[in-house]
Short mmCIF file of C-alpha atoms in Angstrom, two decimals:
data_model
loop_
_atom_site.label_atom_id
_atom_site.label_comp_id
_atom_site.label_asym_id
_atom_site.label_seq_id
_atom_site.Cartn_x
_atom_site.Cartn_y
_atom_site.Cartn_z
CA UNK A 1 0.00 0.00 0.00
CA UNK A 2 2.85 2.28 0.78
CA UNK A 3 4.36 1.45 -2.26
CA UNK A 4 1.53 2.94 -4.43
CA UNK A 5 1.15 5.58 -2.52
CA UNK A 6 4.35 6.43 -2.92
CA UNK A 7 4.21 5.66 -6.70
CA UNK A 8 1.34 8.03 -6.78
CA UNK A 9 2.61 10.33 -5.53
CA UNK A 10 5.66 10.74 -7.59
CA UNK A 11 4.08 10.41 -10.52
CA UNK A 12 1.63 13.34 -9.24
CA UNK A 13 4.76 15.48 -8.77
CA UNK A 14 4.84 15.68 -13.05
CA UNK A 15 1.08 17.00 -12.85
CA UNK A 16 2.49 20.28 -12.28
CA UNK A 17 4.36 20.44 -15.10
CA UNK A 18 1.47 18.83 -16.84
CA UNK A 19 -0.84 21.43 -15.45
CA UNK A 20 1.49 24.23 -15.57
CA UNK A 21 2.05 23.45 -19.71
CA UNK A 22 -1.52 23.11 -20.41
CA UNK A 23 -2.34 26.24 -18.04
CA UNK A 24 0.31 28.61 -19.76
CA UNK A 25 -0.35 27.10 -23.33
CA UNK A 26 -4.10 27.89 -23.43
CA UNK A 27 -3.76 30.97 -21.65
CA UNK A 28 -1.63 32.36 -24.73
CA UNK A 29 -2.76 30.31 -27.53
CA UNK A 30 -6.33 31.24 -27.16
CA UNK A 31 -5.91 35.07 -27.58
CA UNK A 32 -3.15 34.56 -30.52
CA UNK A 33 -5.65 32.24 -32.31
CA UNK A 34 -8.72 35.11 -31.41
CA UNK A 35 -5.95 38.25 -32.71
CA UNK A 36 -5.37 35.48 -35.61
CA UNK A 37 -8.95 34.78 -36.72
CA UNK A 38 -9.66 38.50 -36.85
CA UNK A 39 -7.33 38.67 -39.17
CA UNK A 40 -7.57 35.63 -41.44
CA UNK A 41 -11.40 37.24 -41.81
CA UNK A 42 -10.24 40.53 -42.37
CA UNK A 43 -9.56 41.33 -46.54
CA UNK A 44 -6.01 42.63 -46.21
CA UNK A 45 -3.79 40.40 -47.60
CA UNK A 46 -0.74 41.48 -46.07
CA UNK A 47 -2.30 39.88 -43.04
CA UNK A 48 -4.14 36.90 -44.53
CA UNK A 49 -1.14 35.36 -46.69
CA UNK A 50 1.25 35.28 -43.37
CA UNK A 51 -1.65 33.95 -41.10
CA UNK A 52 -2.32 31.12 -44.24
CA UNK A 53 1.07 30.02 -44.33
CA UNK A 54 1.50 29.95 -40.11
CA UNK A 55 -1.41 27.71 -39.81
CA UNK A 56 -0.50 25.49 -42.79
CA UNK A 57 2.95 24.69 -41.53
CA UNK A 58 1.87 24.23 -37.94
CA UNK A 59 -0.97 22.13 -39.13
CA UNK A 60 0.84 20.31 -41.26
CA UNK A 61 3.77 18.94 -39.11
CA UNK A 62 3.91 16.63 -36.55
CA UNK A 63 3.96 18.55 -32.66
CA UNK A 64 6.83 16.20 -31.77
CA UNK A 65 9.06 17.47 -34.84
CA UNK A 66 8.21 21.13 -33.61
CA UNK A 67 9.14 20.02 -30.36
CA UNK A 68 12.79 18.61 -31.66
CA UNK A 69 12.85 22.03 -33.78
CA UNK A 70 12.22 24.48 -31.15
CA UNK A 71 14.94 22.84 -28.50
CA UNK A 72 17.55 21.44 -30.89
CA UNK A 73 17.26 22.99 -34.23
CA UNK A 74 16.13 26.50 -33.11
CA UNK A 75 19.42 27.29 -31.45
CA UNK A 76 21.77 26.38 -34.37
CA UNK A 77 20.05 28.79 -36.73
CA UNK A 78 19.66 31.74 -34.28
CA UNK A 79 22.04 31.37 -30.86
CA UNK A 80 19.57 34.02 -29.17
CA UNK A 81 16.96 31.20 -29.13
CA UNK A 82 18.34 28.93 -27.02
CA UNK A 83 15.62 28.02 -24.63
CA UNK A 84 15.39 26.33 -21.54
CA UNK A 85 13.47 23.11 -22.07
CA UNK A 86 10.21 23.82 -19.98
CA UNK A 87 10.01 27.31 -22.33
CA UNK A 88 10.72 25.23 -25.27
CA UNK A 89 8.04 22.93 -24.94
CA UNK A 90 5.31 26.15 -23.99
CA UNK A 91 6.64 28.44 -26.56
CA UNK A 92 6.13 25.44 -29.19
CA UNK A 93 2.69 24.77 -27.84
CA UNK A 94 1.47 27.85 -27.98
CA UNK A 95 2.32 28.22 -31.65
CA UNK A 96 0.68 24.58 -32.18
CA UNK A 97 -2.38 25.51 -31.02
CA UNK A 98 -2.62 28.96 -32.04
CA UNK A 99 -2.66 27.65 -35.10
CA UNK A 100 -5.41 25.37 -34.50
CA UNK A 101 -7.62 27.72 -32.36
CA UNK A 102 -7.35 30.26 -35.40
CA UNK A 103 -8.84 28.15 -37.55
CA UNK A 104 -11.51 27.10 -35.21
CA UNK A 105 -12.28 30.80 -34.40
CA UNK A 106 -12.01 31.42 -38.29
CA UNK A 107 -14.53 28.78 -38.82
CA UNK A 108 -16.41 30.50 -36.12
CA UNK A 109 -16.77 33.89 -37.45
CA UNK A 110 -17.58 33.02 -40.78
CA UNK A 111 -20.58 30.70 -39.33
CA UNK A 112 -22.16 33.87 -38.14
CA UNK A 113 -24.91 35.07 -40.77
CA UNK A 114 -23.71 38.19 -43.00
CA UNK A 115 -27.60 39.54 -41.74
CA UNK A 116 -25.61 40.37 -38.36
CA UNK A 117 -22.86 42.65 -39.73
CA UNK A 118 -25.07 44.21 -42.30
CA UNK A 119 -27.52 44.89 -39.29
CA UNK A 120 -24.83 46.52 -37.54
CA UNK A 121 -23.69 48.27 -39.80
CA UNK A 122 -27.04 49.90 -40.55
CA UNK A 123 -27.34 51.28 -36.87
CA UNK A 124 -24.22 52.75 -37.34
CA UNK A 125 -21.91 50.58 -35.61
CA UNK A 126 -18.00 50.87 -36.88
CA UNK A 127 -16.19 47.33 -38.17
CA UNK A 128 -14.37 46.72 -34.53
CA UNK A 129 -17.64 47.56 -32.76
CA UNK A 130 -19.42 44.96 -34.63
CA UNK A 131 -16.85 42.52 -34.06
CA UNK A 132 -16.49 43.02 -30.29
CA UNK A 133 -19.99 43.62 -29.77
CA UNK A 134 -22.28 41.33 -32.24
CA UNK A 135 -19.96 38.72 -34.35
CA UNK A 136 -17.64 37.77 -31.50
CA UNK A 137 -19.54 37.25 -28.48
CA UNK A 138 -21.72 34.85 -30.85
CA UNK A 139 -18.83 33.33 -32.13
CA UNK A 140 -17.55 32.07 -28.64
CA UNK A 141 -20.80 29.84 -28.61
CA UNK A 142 -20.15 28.02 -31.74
CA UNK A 143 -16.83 27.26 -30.50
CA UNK A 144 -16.97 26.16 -27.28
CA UNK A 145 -17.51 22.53 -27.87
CA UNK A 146 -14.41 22.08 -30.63
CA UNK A 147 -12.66 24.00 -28.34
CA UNK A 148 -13.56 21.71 -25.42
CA UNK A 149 -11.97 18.67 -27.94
CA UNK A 150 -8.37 20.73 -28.10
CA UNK A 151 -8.35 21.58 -24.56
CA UNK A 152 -9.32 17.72 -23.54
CA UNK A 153 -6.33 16.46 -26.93
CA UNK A 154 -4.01 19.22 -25.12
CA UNK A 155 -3.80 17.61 -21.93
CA UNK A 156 -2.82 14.37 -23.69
CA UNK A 157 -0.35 16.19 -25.82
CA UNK A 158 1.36 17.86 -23.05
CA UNK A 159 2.73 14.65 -22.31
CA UNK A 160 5.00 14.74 -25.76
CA UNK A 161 7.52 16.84 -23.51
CA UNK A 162 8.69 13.27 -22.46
CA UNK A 163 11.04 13.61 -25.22
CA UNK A 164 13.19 16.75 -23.98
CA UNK A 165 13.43 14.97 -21.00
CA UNK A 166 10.99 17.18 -18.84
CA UNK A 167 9.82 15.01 -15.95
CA UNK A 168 5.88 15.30 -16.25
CA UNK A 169 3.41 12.29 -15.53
CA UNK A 170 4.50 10.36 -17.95
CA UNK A 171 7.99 10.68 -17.71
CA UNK A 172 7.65 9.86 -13.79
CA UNK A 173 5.84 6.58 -14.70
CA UNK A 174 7.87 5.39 -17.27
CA UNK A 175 10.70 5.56 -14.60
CA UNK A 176 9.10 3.38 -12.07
CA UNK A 177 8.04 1.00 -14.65
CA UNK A 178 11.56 0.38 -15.91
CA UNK A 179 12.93 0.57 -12.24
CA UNK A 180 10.48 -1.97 -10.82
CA UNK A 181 9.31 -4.19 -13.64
CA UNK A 182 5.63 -2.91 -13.04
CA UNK A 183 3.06 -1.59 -15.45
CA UNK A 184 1.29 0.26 -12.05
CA UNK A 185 2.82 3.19 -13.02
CA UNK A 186 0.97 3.28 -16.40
CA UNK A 187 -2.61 2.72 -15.02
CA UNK A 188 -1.83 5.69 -12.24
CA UNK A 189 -0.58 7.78 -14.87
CA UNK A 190 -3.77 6.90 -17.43
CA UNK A 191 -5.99 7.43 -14.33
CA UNK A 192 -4.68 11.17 -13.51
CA UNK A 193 -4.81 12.25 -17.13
CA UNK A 194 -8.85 10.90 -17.21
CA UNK A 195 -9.39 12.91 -13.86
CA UNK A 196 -7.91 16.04 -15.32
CA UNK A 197 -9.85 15.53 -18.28
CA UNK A 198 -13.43 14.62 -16.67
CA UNK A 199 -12.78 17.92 -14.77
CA UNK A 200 -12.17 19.93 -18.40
CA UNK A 201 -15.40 18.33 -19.59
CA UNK A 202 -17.28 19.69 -16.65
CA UNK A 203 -15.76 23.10 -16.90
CA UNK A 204 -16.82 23.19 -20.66
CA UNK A 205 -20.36 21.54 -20.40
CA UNK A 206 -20.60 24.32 -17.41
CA UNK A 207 -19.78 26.93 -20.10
CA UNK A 208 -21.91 25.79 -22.47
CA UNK A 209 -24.99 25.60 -20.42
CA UNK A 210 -24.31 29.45 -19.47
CA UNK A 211 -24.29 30.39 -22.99
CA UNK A 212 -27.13 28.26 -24.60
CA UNK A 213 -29.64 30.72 -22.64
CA UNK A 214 -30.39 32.61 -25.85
CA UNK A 215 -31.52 29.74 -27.89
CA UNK B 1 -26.89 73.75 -55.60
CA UNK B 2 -27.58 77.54 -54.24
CA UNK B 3 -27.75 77.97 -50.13
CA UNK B 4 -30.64 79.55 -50.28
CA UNK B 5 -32.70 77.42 -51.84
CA UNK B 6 -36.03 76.33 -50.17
CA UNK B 7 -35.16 72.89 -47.96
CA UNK B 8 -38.99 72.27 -48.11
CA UNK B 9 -38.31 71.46 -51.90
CA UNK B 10 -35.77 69.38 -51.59
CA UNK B 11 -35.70 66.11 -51.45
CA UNK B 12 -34.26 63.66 -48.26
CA UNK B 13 -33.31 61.10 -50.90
CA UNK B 14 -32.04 62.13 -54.11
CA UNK B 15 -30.68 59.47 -56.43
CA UNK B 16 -29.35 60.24 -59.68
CA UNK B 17 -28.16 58.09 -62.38
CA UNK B 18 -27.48 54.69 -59.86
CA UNK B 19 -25.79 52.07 -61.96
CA UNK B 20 -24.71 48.49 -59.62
CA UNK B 21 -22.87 45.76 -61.07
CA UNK B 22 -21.95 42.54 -59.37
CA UNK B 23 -19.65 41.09 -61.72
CA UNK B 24 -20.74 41.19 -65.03
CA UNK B 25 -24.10 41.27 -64.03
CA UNK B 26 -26.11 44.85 -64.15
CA UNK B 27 -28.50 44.90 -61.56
CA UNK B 28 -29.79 48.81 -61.56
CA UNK B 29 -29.06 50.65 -65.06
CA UNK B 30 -29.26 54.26 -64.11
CA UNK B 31 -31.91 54.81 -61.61
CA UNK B 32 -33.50 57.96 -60.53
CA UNK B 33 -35.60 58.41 -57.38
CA UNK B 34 -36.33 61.37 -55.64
CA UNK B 35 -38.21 60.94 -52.04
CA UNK B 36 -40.13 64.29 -49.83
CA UNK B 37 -40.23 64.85 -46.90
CA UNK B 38 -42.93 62.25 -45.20
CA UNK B 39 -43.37 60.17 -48.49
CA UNK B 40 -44.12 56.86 -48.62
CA UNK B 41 -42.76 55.17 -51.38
CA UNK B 42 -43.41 51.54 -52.15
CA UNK B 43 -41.01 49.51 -54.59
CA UNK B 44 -42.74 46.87 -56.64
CA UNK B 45 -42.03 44.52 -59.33
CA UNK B 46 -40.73 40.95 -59.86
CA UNK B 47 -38.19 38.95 -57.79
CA UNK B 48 -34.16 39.98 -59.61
CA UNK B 49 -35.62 43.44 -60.54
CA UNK B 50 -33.14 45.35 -58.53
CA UNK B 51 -35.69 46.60 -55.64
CA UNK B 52 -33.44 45.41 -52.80
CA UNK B 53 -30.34 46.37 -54.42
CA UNK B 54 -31.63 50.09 -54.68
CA UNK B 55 -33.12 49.81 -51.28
CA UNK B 56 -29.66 48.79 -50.49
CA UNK B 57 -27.70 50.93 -52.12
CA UNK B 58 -29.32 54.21 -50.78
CA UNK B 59 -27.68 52.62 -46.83
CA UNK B 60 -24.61 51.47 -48.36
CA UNK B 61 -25.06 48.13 -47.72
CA UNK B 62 -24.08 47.89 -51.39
CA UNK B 63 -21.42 49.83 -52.80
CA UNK B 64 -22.07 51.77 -55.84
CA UNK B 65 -20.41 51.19 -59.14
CA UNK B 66 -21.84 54.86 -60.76
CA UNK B 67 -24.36 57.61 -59.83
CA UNK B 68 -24.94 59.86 -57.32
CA UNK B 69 -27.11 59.28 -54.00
CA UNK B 70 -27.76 62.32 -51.60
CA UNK B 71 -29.16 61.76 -47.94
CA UNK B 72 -30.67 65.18 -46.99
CA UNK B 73 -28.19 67.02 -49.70
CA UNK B 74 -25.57 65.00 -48.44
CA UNK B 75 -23.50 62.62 -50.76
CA UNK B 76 -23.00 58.70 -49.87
CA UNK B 77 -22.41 58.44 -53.60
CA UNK B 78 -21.28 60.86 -56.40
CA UNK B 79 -20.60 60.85 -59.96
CA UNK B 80 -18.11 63.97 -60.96
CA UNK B 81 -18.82 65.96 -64.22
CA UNK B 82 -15.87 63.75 -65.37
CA UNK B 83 -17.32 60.20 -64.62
CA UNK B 84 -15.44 59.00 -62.12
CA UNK B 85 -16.94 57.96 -58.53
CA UNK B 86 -15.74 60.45 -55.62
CA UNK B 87 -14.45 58.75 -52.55
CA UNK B 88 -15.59 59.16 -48.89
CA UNK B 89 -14.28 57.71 -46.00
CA UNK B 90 -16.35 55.18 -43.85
CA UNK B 91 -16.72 57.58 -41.19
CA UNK B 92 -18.37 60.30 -43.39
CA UNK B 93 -20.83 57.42 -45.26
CA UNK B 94 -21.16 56.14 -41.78
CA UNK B 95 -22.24 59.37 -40.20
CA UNK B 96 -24.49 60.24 -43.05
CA UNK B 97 -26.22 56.86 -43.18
CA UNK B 98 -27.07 57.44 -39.42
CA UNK B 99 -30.17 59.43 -40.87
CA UNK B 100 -31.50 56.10 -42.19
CA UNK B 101 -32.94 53.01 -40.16
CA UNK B 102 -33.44 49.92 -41.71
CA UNK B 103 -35.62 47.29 -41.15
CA UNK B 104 -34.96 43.39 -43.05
CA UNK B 105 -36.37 40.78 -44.45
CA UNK B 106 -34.88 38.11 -42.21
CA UNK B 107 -35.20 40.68 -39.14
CA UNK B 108 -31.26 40.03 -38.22
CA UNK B 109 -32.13 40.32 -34.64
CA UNK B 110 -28.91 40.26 -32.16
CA UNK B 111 -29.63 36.48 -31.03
CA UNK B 112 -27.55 36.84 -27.88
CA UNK B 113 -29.59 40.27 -26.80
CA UNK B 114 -33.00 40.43 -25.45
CA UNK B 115 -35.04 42.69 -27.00
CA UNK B 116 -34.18 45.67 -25.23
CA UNK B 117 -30.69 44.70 -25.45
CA UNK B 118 -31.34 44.39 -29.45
CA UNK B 119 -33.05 47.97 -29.10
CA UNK B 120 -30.80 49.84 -26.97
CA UNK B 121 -27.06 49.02 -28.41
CA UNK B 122 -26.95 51.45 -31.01
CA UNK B 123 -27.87 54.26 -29.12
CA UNK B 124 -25.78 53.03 -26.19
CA UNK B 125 -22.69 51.75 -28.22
CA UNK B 126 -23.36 54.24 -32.25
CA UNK B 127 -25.11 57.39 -30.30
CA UNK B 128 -23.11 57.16 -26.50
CA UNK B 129 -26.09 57.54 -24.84
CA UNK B 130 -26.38 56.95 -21.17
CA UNK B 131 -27.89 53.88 -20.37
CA UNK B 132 -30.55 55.60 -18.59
CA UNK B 133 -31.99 57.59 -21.20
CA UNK B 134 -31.25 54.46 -23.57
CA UNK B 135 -33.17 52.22 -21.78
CA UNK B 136 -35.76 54.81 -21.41
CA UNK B 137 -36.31 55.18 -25.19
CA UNK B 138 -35.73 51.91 -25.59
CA UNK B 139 -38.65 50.88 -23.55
CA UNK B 140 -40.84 53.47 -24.92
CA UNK B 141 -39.90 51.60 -28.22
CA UNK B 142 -41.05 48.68 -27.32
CA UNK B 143 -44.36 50.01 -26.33
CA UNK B 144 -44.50 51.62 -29.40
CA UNK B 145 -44.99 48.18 -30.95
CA UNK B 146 -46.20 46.67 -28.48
CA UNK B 147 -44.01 44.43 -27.05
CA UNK B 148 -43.28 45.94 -23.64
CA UNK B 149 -44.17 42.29 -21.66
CA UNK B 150 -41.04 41.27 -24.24
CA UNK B 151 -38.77 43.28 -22.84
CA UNK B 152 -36.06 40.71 -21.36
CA UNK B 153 -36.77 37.63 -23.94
CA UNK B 154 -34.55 36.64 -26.33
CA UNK B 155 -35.42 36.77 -30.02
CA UNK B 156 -35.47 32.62 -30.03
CA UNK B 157 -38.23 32.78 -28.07
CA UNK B 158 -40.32 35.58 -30.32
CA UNK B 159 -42.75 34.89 -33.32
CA UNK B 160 -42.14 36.47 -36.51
CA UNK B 161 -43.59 39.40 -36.34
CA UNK B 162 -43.00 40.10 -32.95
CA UNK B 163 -38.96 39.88 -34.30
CA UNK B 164 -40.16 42.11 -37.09
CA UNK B 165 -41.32 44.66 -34.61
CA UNK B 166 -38.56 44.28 -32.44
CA UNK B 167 -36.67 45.31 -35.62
CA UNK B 168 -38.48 47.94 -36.01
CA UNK B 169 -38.21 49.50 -32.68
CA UNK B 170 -34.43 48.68 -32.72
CA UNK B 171 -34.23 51.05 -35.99
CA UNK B 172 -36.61 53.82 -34.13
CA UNK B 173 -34.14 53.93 -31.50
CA UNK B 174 -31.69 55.86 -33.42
CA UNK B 175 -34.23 57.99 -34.68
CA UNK B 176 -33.68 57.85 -38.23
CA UNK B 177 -35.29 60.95 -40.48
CA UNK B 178 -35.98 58.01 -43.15
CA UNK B 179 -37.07 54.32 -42.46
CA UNK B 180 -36.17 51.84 -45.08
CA UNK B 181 -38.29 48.34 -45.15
CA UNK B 182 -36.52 45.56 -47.65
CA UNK B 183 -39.39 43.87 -47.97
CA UNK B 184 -40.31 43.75 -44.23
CA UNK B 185 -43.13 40.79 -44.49
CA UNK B 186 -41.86 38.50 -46.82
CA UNK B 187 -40.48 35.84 -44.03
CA UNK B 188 -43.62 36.07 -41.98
CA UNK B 189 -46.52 33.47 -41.84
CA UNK B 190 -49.60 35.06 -43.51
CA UNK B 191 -51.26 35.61 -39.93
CA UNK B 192 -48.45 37.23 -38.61
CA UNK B 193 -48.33 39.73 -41.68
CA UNK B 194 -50.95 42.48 -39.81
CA UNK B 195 -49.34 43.18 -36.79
CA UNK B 196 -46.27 44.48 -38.42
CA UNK B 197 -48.11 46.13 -41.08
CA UNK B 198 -50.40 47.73 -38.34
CA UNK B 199 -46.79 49.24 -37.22
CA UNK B 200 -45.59 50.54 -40.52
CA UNK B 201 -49.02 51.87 -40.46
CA UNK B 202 -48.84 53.78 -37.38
CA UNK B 203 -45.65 55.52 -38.68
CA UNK B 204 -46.67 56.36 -41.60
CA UNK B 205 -49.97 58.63 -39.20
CA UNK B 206 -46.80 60.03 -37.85
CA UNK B 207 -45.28 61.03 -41.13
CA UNK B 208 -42.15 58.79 -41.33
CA UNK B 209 -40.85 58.97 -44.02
CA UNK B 210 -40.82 55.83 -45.54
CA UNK B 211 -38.74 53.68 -48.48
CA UNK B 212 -40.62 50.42 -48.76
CA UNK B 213 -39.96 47.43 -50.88
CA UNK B 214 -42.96 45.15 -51.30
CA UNK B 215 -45.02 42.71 -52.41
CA UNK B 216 -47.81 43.47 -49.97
CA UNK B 217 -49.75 45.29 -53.48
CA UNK B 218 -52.69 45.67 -50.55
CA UNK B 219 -50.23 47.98 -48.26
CA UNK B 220 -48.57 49.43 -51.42
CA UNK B 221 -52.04 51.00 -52.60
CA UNK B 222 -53.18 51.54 -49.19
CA UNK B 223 -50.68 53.57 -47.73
CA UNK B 224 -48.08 54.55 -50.41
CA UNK B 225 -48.11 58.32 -51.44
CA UNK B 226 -45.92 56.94 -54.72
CA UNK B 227 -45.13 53.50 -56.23
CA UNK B 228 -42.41 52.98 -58.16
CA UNK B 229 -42.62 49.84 -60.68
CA UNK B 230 -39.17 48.19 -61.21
CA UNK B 231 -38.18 45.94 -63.55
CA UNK B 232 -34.94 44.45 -64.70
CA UNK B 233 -32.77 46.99 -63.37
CA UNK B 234 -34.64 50.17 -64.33
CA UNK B 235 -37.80 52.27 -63.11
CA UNK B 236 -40.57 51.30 -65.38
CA UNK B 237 -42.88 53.84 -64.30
CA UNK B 238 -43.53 55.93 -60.81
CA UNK B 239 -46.77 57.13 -59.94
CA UNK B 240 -49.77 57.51 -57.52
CA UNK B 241 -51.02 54.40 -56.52
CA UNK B 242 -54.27 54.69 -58.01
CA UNK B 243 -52.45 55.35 -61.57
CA UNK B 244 -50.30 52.38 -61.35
CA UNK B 245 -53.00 49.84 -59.78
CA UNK B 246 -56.01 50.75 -62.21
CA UNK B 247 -54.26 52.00 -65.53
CA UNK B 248 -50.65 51.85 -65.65
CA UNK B 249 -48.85 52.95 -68.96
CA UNK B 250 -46.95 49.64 -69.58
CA UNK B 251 -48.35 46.27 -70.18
CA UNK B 252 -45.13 44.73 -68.33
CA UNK B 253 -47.06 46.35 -64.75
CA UNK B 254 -50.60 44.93 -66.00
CA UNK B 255 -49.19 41.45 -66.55
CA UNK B 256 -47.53 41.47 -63.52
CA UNK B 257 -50.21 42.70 -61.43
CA UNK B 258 -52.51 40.50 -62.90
CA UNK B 259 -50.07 37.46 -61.40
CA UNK B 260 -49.62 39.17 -58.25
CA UNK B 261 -53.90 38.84 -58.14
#
């Protein structure tokens, strides 16, 4: 009994790197893929082209090659970017899902009927007043339950930061298990990423309940 | 245009030569319209003739590819001696649209507002009213088309027509010189069609001056002062409803009204 206490609790010790990673990463990817959607919408190419190509690279690779990129290959090309490896592993997620939130909140904006700006527009209402005040607040709505699905495929990914050697719940387990000969270690570790995710779910299906008032 | 000119003759909506292309495709093909002071003017004629477009060009919901459109003697739209479009800045079209409320087919309610909410953002958020005197108005809106027991209910929750009024109260709010209705009915179940004509009605006993685009022909020869027949693009003929109903000059009106019948 000791024993898996013990266990636990070492392997709970990489939570808060788990929790700190998926904490810092939505906290800053969120807002860049809002500031990003806004302007993948917006008609000014000199915005829309850059935004196209950041979200089709990011999309388009694997999260564990940006990883490698951002600690090991980063640093060769420019010195100055030599991170430490928990900053490596939140800068790179916050690109990641930038890029995927943008095209969520894209998705989002366009969903809204063109009857809403045109309304806006004939009370008077400027283009950023629309947006903050009728398109956006609507768009948060639609996207609450894909970005539930990121949030809940986030926790799971912030595991990936095995690989630079960052000692998060996974990287705790896998210890024990080659230490002891035990697969324990796995079924702890599978258990505290479910809890962290049932609690996301309930956070989300809480927002989503708040906002469904209107229809 | 002299200063001192008589601003009893002139006309709140003066449009002059209006050409709109999308494309390749001419929808208006140099329209003139003129609109007084308290008018109603209905806009008839069949479905791609270019009614909305013009009713939508005049609030710059459309931009225009040539002519000239005054609000009040003030430009949204104008064609030099030379041809060539001049430019304003949003803020000026925006400013001089703000005589002008608009009222939709589809309503375009704010979903996530209540009513009031719907009613009072302009003047609260466009006009920087206090939210006092905004909600004041607002309510008195409301009343105005009688919705007042609506007051906190989202538009999911409302009929047709009582959206449609909401509209309508939401466009009084700002308290446009000029009311433009893009075919305000259309989307409404038949029973539903008299309580928001009953409102259009009551404005027009106040003297609102009114742009409407319909295919009510009942509400256009009740109430209009002027109908204007469009078809394919152009003005076919503008007259007195009792001119255009009983004896209009061109067989294209009699065959249509004959369908419309």
């Amino acid at each position: 009994m000791t024993y898996l206490l013990q266990t636990t609790w070492y392997i709970l010790q990489g939570c808060t790197i788990t929790i700190r990673l998926f904490v810092l990463t939505m906290l800053f990817s969120l807002p860049l893929g809002f500031v990003c959607a806004v302007g993948k919408t917006s008609k000014r190419k000199s915005l829309t082209i850059p935004l196209e190509f950041y979200t089709s690279v990011i999309r388009g690779t694997p999260l564990l090659l940006q990883l490698f990129f951002v600690y090991y290959g980063l640093p060769l090309i420019i010195p100055a970017l030599r991170f430490e490896r928990f900053t490596a592993a939140v800068v790179t997620f916050i690109f990641n899902y930038g890029a995927y939130f943008t095209e969520i909140f894209r998705g989002g904006i366009q969903s809204i009927d063109r009857g809403q700006h045109e309304a806006a527009r004939v009370l008077g209402m400027s283009y950023r007043q629309t947006m903050v005040r009728i398109i956006l607040p609507q768009t948060i709505k639609r996207v609450l339950p894909p970005v539930s699905n990121e949030a809940i495929t986030l926790v799971k990914d912030t595991a990936l930061v095995v690989v630079l050697g960052i000692g998060e719940v996974l990287r705790n387990s896998k210890e024990i298990v080659s230490r002891d000969f035990t697969v324990t270690p796995f079924v702890i570790a599978a258990a505290i990423f479910l809890v962290l995710n049932y609690g996301l779910v309930l956070v989300f299906k809480k927002l989503e309940k708040r906002y469904a008032v209107y229809e | 245009m002299p200063s001192t000119s008589s601003t009893t003759a002139q006309p709140v909506v003066c449009v002059r030569n209006l050409h709109k292309s999308f494309g390749s495709l001419e929808v208006l093909k140099g329209v003139n319209v003129e609109v007084h002071q308290g008018e109603i003017v209905s806009i008839i004629g069949p479905s791609g003739s270019g009614k909305s477009t013009l009713l939508r060009c005049l609030i710059h919901l459309e931009r225009v590819t040539r002519g000239t459109i005054e609000i009040e003697g003030e430009p949204i739209a104008r064609e030099n001696a030379d041809g060539h479009q001049v430019v304003f800045t949003e803020h000026q079209i925006r400013h001089r649209c703000r005589k002008l409320g608009m009222v939709f087919q589809n309503f375009n309610l704010f979903p996530h507002k209540t009513a009031l909410e719907n009613v009072i953002e302009a003047p609260l958020i466009v006009a920087k009213r206090p939210k006092s005197e905004a909600i004041e108005r607002g309510e008195a809106m409301l009343a105005k088309v009688g919705l007042s027991d609506k007051r906190d209910t989202y538009p999911y929750y409302l009929s047709g027509g009582q959206k449609q009024r909401v509209a309508i109260a939401r466009a009084l709010a700002m308290e446009p010189d000029i009311m433009l209705f893009d075919e305000p009915t259309s989307a409404l179940d038949p029973e539903l069609v008299g309580e928001v004509l009953g409102v259009i009605k009551e404005l027009a006993a106040e003297h609102m001056t009114m742009v409407v685009v319909t295919h009510e022909m009942g509400f256009a020869r009740e109430l209009s002062d002027r109908v204007i027949f469009m078809d394919d693009g152009s003005i076919i003929e503008a007259a007195s409803p009792e001119k255009l109903f009983t004896n209009p000059d061109h067989p294209r009106i009699r065959a249509f009204l004959e369908k419309m019948l």
